[in-house]
Short mmCIF file of C-alpha atoms in Angstrom, two decimals:
data_model
loop_
_atom_site.label_atom_id
_atom_site.label_comp_id
_atom_site.label_asym_id
_atom_site.label_seq_id
_atom_site.Cartn_x
_atom_site.Cartn_y
_atom_site.Cartn_z
CA MET A 300 0.09 -0.10 0.03
CA LYS A 301 2.83 2.41 1.05
CA LEU A 302 4.49 1.69 -2.26
CA LEU A 303 1.27 2.36 -4.20
CA SER A 304 1.19 5.77 -2.60
CA LEU A 305 4.42 6.35 -3.52
CA LEU A 306 3.76 5.67 -7.21
CA VAL A 307 1.17 8.03 -7.28
CA LEU A 308 2.67 10.67 -5.57
CA CYS A 309 5.78 10.56 -7.94
CA ALA A 310 3.81 10.42 -10.85
CA SER A 311 1.59 13.22 -9.76
CA LEU A 312 4.74 15.11 -9.60
CA ALA A 313 5.81 14.08 -13.18
CA THR A 314 2.29 15.22 -14.63
CA PRO A 315 1.92 19.05 -15.07
CA ILE A 316 -1.10 20.62 -13.05
CA SER A 317 -2.88 23.45 -12.87
CA SER A 318 -0.81 25.90 -10.32
CA VAL A 319 -2.60 26.55 -6.68
CA ALA A 320 -3.77 30.57 -7.15
CA ALA A 321 -1.74 32.52 -4.29
CA LEU A 322 -4.82 35.04 -4.63
CA GLY A 323 -8.11 33.28 -4.50
CA GLU A 324 -9.56 30.65 -6.81
CA HIS A 325 -7.19 31.93 -9.95
CA PRO A 326 -4.02 32.86 -11.03
CA VAL A 327 -2.92 36.11 -11.10
CA ILE A 328 -0.33 36.96 -14.35
CA LEU A 329 1.32 40.36 -14.42
CA ILE A 330 2.27 42.84 -16.82
CA HIS A 331 4.04 45.91 -15.70
CA GLY A 332 3.88 49.09 -17.63
CA PHE A 333 6.44 51.67 -19.13
CA GLN A 334 9.89 52.05 -17.18
CA ALA A 335 11.48 55.01 -18.77
CA SER A 336 15.04 54.35 -17.50
CA GLN A 337 15.50 51.78 -19.56
CA LEU A 338 15.22 53.52 -23.24
CA GLN A 339 18.70 54.84 -21.63
CA THR A 340 20.09 51.44 -20.35
CA LYS A 341 18.45 49.35 -22.46
CA PRO A 342 18.79 46.24 -20.34
CA ASP A 343 19.24 42.65 -21.55
CA HIS A 344 16.95 39.95 -20.54
CA ASP A 345 18.04 38.60 -17.00
CA THR A 346 18.17 42.47 -15.73
CA VAL A 347 14.37 43.10 -17.85
CA ILE A 348 13.20 40.01 -15.46
CA LYS A 349 14.72 41.41 -12.49
CA GLU A 350 13.43 44.84 -13.01
CA GLY A 351 10.38 43.44 -13.91
CA ALA A 352 9.99 41.88 -10.36
CA ASP A 353 10.95 45.61 -8.68
CA TYR A 354 7.88 47.04 -10.60
CA TRP A 355 5.57 45.14 -8.32
CA GLN A 356 7.06 45.09 -5.39
CA GLY A 357 4.71 47.63 -3.57
CA PHE A 358 1.86 45.59 -3.37
CA TRP A 359 1.11 43.03 -6.12
CA LEU A 360 4.43 40.91 -6.57
CA SER A 361 3.50 39.02 -3.10
CA LYS A 362 -0.32 38.46 -4.56
CA ALA A 363 0.76 36.92 -7.99
CA ASP A 364 1.72 33.49 -9.55
CA ASP A 365 3.81 34.77 -12.74
CA ARG A 366 4.80 38.14 -14.73
CA ILE A 367 4.87 38.79 -18.10
CA ASP A 368 8.23 41.19 -18.06
CA TRP A 369 9.23 43.17 -21.12
CA PRO A 370 11.67 46.13 -22.05
CA SER A 371 10.62 49.64 -22.39
CA GLN A 372 13.12 49.92 -25.29
CA GLU A 373 11.55 47.62 -27.66
CA ARG A 374 8.51 47.65 -29.50
CA ILE A 375 5.22 45.63 -28.81
CA ALA A 376 4.28 43.85 -32.17
CA ASP A 377 8.29 42.78 -32.38
CA ASN A 378 10.87 42.37 -29.68
CA VAL A 379 8.52 42.36 -26.61
CA SER A 380 5.97 39.86 -28.85
CA THR A 381 9.01 37.52 -29.64
CA ASP A 382 11.59 37.16 -27.06
CA TYR A 383 8.97 37.94 -23.90
CA ILE A 384 5.30 37.29 -24.16
CA TRP A 385 5.68 34.65 -26.66
CA PRO A 386 7.78 32.39 -24.37
CA LYS A 387 5.71 33.11 -21.31
CA LEU A 388 2.64 31.69 -22.97
CA GLN A 389 4.19 28.69 -24.12
CA GLU A 390 5.33 28.15 -20.36
CA LEU A 391 2.05 29.05 -18.91
CA SER A 392 0.21 26.72 -21.76
CA LYS A 393 2.72 23.85 -20.90
CA ASN A 394 2.15 24.17 -16.83
CA ASN A 395 -1.52 24.24 -17.69
CA THR A 396 -1.52 27.64 -15.40
CA CYS A 397 -4.72 28.93 -16.66
CA GLU A 398 -6.96 25.97 -16.42
CA ASN A 399 -9.13 27.39 -13.79
CA GLY A 400 -8.80 30.88 -15.36
CA CYS A 401 -6.51 33.38 -14.80
CA ILE A 402 -6.60 37.28 -14.02
CA LEU A 403 -4.16 39.23 -15.83
CA VAL A 404 -3.27 42.54 -13.71
CA THR A 405 -1.79 45.25 -15.84
CA HIS A 406 -0.72 48.60 -14.95
CA SER A 407 -0.01 51.57 -17.32
CA THR A 408 1.22 49.97 -20.52
CA GLY A 409 0.71 46.72 -19.49
CA ASP A 410 -3.14 47.41 -20.35
CA LEU A 411 -2.13 47.59 -24.12
CA ILE A 412 0.64 44.59 -24.33
CA ALA A 413 -2.59 42.79 -22.52
CA ARG A 414 -4.69 43.69 -25.34
CA TYR A 415 -2.25 42.65 -28.04
CA LEU A 416 -1.45 39.23 -25.92
CA LEU A 417 -5.30 38.76 -25.68
CA ASP A 418 -5.91 39.13 -29.63
CA ASN A 419 -3.24 36.91 -30.54
CA GLN A 420 -2.35 34.08 -28.22
CA GLU A 421 -5.19 31.60 -29.12
CA ASN A 422 -3.73 31.57 -32.45
CA TRP A 423 0.04 31.50 -31.55
CA LEU A 424 -0.78 28.61 -29.04
CA THR A 425 -3.07 26.48 -31.39
CA ASN A 426 -0.76 26.66 -34.40
CA ALA A 427 2.38 25.25 -31.99
CA GLY A 428 -0.04 22.57 -31.11
CA LEU A 429 -0.72 24.15 -27.13
CA THR A 430 -3.77 24.93 -25.31
CA PRO A 431 -4.72 28.54 -25.54
CA LEU A 432 -4.77 30.39 -21.84
CA ASN A 433 -7.94 30.77 -20.47
CA PHE A 434 -8.15 34.64 -19.02
CA ILE A 435 -11.33 35.33 -17.64
CA ALA A 436 -10.36 38.81 -16.95
CA THR A 437 -8.02 41.54 -16.74
CA PHE A 438 -7.77 44.21 -13.84
CA ASP A 439 -6.17 47.22 -15.52
CA PHE A 440 -4.49 49.88 -13.23
CA ALA A 441 -3.95 53.69 -15.07
CA GLY A 442 -4.60 51.61 -18.61
CA ALA A 443 -2.58 53.00 -21.29
CA GLY A 444 -4.30 51.28 -23.96
CA GLY A 445 -5.96 54.50 -25.45
CA GLY A 446 -2.44 56.15 -25.54
CA SER A 447 -1.10 58.67 -23.99
CA GLU A 448 -0.40 62.31 -25.74
CA LEU A 449 2.49 62.20 -23.47
CA GLY A 450 4.19 59.96 -26.25
CA ASP A 451 2.96 61.86 -29.00
CA ILE A 452 4.99 64.83 -27.65
CA ALA A 453 7.87 62.56 -26.84
CA ILE A 454 8.13 61.35 -30.31
CA ASN A 455 7.52 64.61 -31.86
CA ILE A 456 10.53 65.94 -29.98
CA SER A 457 12.58 63.19 -30.80
CA GLU A 458 12.28 63.78 -34.28
CA GLY A 459 12.71 67.33 -33.77
CA ASN A 460 9.57 68.38 -34.76
CA GLY A 461 8.29 69.66 -31.31
CA TYR A 462 8.61 73.26 -29.91
CA LEU A 463 10.53 72.61 -26.47
CA ASN A 464 9.33 75.42 -24.07
CA ALA A 465 10.55 75.48 -20.45
CA PRO A 466 7.05 73.64 -18.75
CA LEU A 467 7.66 71.40 -21.83
CA LYS A 468 11.16 70.41 -21.37
CA TYR A 469 10.42 70.22 -17.34
CA ALA A 470 7.38 68.10 -17.79
CA MET A 471 9.21 65.49 -20.32
CA LYS A 472 12.40 65.40 -17.81
CA LYS A 473 10.05 64.47 -14.77
CA TRP A 474 8.28 61.82 -16.51
CA LEU A 475 11.04 60.20 -18.76
CA GLY A 476 14.21 61.87 -16.87
CA GLU A 477 15.56 63.00 -19.88
CA ILE A 478 14.62 64.84 -22.85
CA PRO A 479 13.82 61.88 -25.58
CA ASN A 480 16.17 61.35 -28.81
CA SER A 481 15.55 59.32 -31.86
CA GLN A 482 17.85 56.40 -30.36
CA ASN A 483 15.73 56.23 -27.36
CA THR A 484 11.97 56.25 -28.00
CA GLY A 485 10.84 52.40 -28.09
CA VAL A 486 7.91 51.54 -26.94
CA LEU A 487 7.22 55.47 -26.72
CA ASN A 488 6.13 54.90 -30.26
CA ASP A 489 3.28 52.65 -29.28
CA LEU A 490 1.85 54.86 -26.57
CA LYS A 491 1.10 57.80 -29.35
CA VAL A 492 -2.51 58.11 -28.93
CA ALA A 493 -2.94 57.09 -32.80
CA ASN A 494 -0.95 54.14 -32.81
CA ALA A 495 -2.28 52.96 -29.46
CA ARG A 496 -5.59 52.84 -30.53
CA GLN A 497 -5.01 51.13 -33.61
CA LEU A 498 -3.22 48.07 -31.97
CA ALA A 499 -5.63 45.22 -31.76
CA PRO A 500 -8.75 47.86 -31.49
CA LEU A 501 -11.68 44.97 -31.75
CA PRO A 502 -10.52 42.22 -30.02
CA ASP A 503 -12.55 38.62 -30.91
CA ASN A 504 -12.42 37.80 -27.16
CA ARG A 505 -15.19 38.67 -24.67
CA ILE A 506 -12.70 38.83 -21.55
CA PRO A 507 -13.76 41.64 -19.45
CA ARG A 508 -11.20 44.47 -19.04
CA ILE A 509 -11.78 46.15 -15.46
CA ARG A 510 -10.63 49.42 -14.97
CA PHE A 511 -9.33 51.15 -12.01
CA VAL A 512 -8.48 54.95 -12.65
CA GLY A 513 -6.87 57.75 -10.41
CA LYS A 514 -6.64 61.56 -10.70
CA GLY A 515 -3.57 62.33 -9.01
CA SER A 516 -0.09 63.00 -9.95
CA ASP A 517 3.31 62.13 -9.31
CA TYR A 518 4.81 65.04 -11.13
CA LEU A 519 3.13 67.85 -9.27
CA GLU A 520 0.86 68.30 -11.94
CA SER A 521 3.43 69.32 -14.13
CA THR A 522 2.44 67.24 -16.74
CA SER A 523 -1.30 67.75 -16.79
CA PRO A 524 -1.16 70.88 -19.09
CA PHE A 525 -0.31 68.27 -22.10
CA LEU A 526 -3.65 65.92 -21.10
CA PRO A 527 -6.77 66.50 -21.97
CA GLY A 528 -9.38 66.20 -19.24
CA GLU A 529 -8.88 64.36 -15.96
CA ASP A 530 -5.34 62.64 -16.04
CA ASP A 531 -3.06 60.53 -13.47
CA GLY A 532 0.16 62.18 -14.41
CA VAL A 533 0.53 60.05 -17.49
CA VAL A 534 -2.52 59.19 -19.08
CA SER A 535 -5.55 61.15 -19.15
CA SER A 536 -9.23 59.21 -18.75
CA HIS A 537 -9.90 58.85 -22.30
CA SER A 538 -7.38 56.02 -22.06
CA SER A 539 -7.86 55.04 -18.35
CA CYS A 540 -11.39 54.69 -18.33
CA GLY A 541 -11.52 52.33 -21.68
CA SER A 542 -12.95 55.59 -23.88
CA SER A 543 -13.82 54.54 -27.57
CA GLN A 544 -12.40 57.80 -28.51
CA SER A 545 -9.71 60.22 -27.44
CA GLY A 546 -10.77 63.31 -25.81
CA SER A 547 -11.31 65.67 -22.94
CA PHE A 548 -13.21 63.70 -19.96
CA SER A 549 -13.77 64.58 -16.53
CA GLY A 550 -14.08 60.51 -15.37
CA CYS A 551 -15.61 57.32 -16.16
CA SER A 552 -18.88 57.50 -14.71
CA SER A 553 -21.88 59.84 -15.53
CA THR A 554 -23.28 59.78 -11.72
CA ILE A 555 -20.71 60.12 -9.65
CA ALA A 556 -17.15 62.24 -9.57
CA PHE A 557 -14.00 61.36 -8.80
CA ASN A 558 -14.39 62.80 -5.47
CA GLY A 559 -17.77 60.26 -4.68
CA ASN A 560 -20.19 63.48 -5.30
CA VAL A 561 -23.29 61.68 -6.55
CA ALA A 562 -24.23 63.69 -9.25
CA PRO A 563 -24.58 64.08 -13.12
CA GLN A 564 -21.27 64.32 -14.91
CA ALA A 565 -21.77 65.83 -18.28
CA LYS A 566 -17.98 65.66 -19.77
CA ALA A 567 -17.84 61.81 -18.27
CA VAL A 568 -16.87 59.18 -20.64
CA THR A 569 -20.09 57.37 -22.37
CA SER A 570 -18.82 55.11 -24.83
CA PHE A 571 -16.33 52.46 -23.97
CA MET A 572 -14.01 50.19 -25.81
CA PRO A 573 -15.35 46.20 -26.27
CA TYR A 574 -15.71 44.66 -22.48
CA HIS A 575 -14.11 47.54 -20.92
CA TYR A 576 -15.75 48.24 -17.42
CA PRO A 577 -14.58 50.97 -15.00
CA LEU A 578 -15.00 49.83 -11.46
CA LEU A 579 -13.07 51.77 -9.22
CA MET A 580 -11.84 55.69 -9.35
CA GLY A 581 -9.41 57.19 -6.92
CA GLY A 582 -9.57 61.01 -6.84
CA ASP A 583 -6.27 61.32 -5.40
CA TYR A 584 -4.35 58.36 -6.67
CA SER A 585 -1.33 58.87 -8.85
CA HIS A 586 -0.61 56.69 -12.23
CA SER A 587 2.02 54.84 -9.92
CA GLY A 588 0.17 55.19 -6.45
CA LEU A 589 -2.60 53.16 -7.92
CA ILE A 590 -0.48 49.74 -7.42
CA GLY A 591 1.48 51.27 -4.41
CA SER A 592 0.94 50.74 -0.82
CA ASP A 593 0.14 53.84 0.62
CA ILE A 594 -3.70 54.76 0.77
CA GLN A 595 -3.90 58.44 -1.48
CA GLY A 596 -7.90 59.05 -0.27
CA ARG A 597 -11.15 57.98 -0.52
CA VAL A 598 -12.13 55.45 -3.27
CA VAL A 599 -15.22 55.47 -5.42
CA ALA A 600 -17.13 53.38 -7.37
CA ALA A 601 -17.98 54.06 -10.89
CA ASN A 602 -19.72 50.58 -11.44
CA LYS A 603 -20.38 48.23 -8.14
CA TYR A 604 -20.83 45.32 -10.43
CA ALA A 605 -18.77 43.39 -12.86
CA THR A 606 -18.89 39.58 -14.58
CA LEU A 607 -15.55 37.55 -14.89
CA LEU A 608 -15.72 35.64 -18.01
CA ASN A 609 -16.40 32.34 -16.34
CA GLY A 610 -19.82 33.87 -14.91
CA THR A 611 -18.48 34.91 -11.36
CA PRO A 612 -19.92 38.23 -10.22
CA ILE A 613 -17.99 40.71 -8.08
CA GLU A 614 -19.35 43.04 -6.16
CA VAL A 615 -18.13 46.59 -4.49
CA THR A 616 -19.20 47.40 -1.13
CA THR A 617 -20.40 51.32 -0.78
CA LYS A 618 -21.77 53.53 1.73
CA PHE A 619 -23.13 57.01 1.14
CA VAL A 620 -22.39 59.96 3.17
CA THR A 621 -24.93 63.30 3.00
CA TYR A 622 -23.21 66.41 4.60
CA PRO A 623 -26.71 68.24 6.22
CA MET A 624 -24.96 71.46 5.65
CA THR A 625 -24.49 71.79 2.17
CA GLY A 626 -26.94 68.46 1.37
CA THR A 627 -24.29 66.97 -1.22
CA THR A 628 -24.05 63.20 -0.79
CA TYR A 629 -20.78 61.28 -1.49
CA ARG A 630 -20.64 57.41 -2.01
CA TYR A 631 -17.67 55.98 -1.05
CA VAL A 632 -16.08 52.28 -1.33
CA ASP A 633 -16.70 50.59 2.18
CA LYS A 634 -13.22 50.54 3.98
CA SER A 635 -11.31 52.71 1.61
CA ASN A 636 -10.00 54.92 4.37
CA THR A 637 -8.03 51.94 5.72
CA LYS A 638 -7.17 50.20 2.38
CA THR A 639 -5.46 50.99 -0.72
CA ILE A 640 -7.38 50.89 -4.33
CA SER A 641 -4.99 47.86 -4.71
CA GLU A 642 -6.04 46.15 -1.70
CA LEU A 643 -9.48 46.88 -2.49
CA ALA A 644 -9.12 45.38 -5.88
CA SER A 645 -7.53 42.03 -4.36
CA ASP A 646 -10.25 41.58 -2.03
CA LEU A 647 -12.45 41.33 -4.77
CA LEU A 648 -10.91 38.30 -5.78
CA LEU A 649 -10.93 36.28 -2.60
#
């Protein structure tokens, strides 16, 4: 009997099985965003992997089962796909990691990479004789899937077509750490608004893209004059909310403001990219703060409900606060005064 048990154990160890998720029932796969320093340093593969892990140290690294790391000095449809996305997709498929359904957690440009990945992974893996991955949702923080006007400005400057006045020079240095030139643009080309919106714009899959949006700034608001509408210091609401078109928008909901004020929002996004659903908004959360470990103000629900591709519902608990002196009503996400927006998001997966 003991011999039989040992043989069964050995057989199970030799057979690829789906991983036990680090958070809830579904494995979490991280896709980080743009890393400006890499335009200059042009890291090798091992450094890309190390910096990919460092990127998520604030909160999500310990909650994830795997990552898709990539270098910012490359283009998405070129070396990012062939040298980084494709090898990881093969590994995940061979390990049956997503057998029970995976959640992609993306930040910034990771949103755009996820859209390209989701639009192609089934064909790529099937043609290689491998099983396509079962993604049931993405959680997109500060999503740059609609591009960033800062990307347009950076490319114009690098090509010698932009007028570099003092405020713009300051903003570019705050964001990139340097003034861009033709030798160090990489994924900035994909972040141009028109280019981003042309990359896998009409996906065949119906995977819900659940959005988490901020309106703070990491750069003392120096970049905001160059971004239309409300922004998080790097991307405007048209991108982070998932709007079907670029433009100047006040937020992701027509019924609630970034600060939680329950009132009509005439300039909010009302038309979204396919299967894009804004969920939480943080009026004081910056681009990087959305995935960080610091509480940056109260969080509000653009929508209270979402559904994963497998039919699993998620619900945001909220509470109303009315101030008698003004009669103004605010609706906040419960516990958002004691938890970060990333913590609140991860709780939805438990």
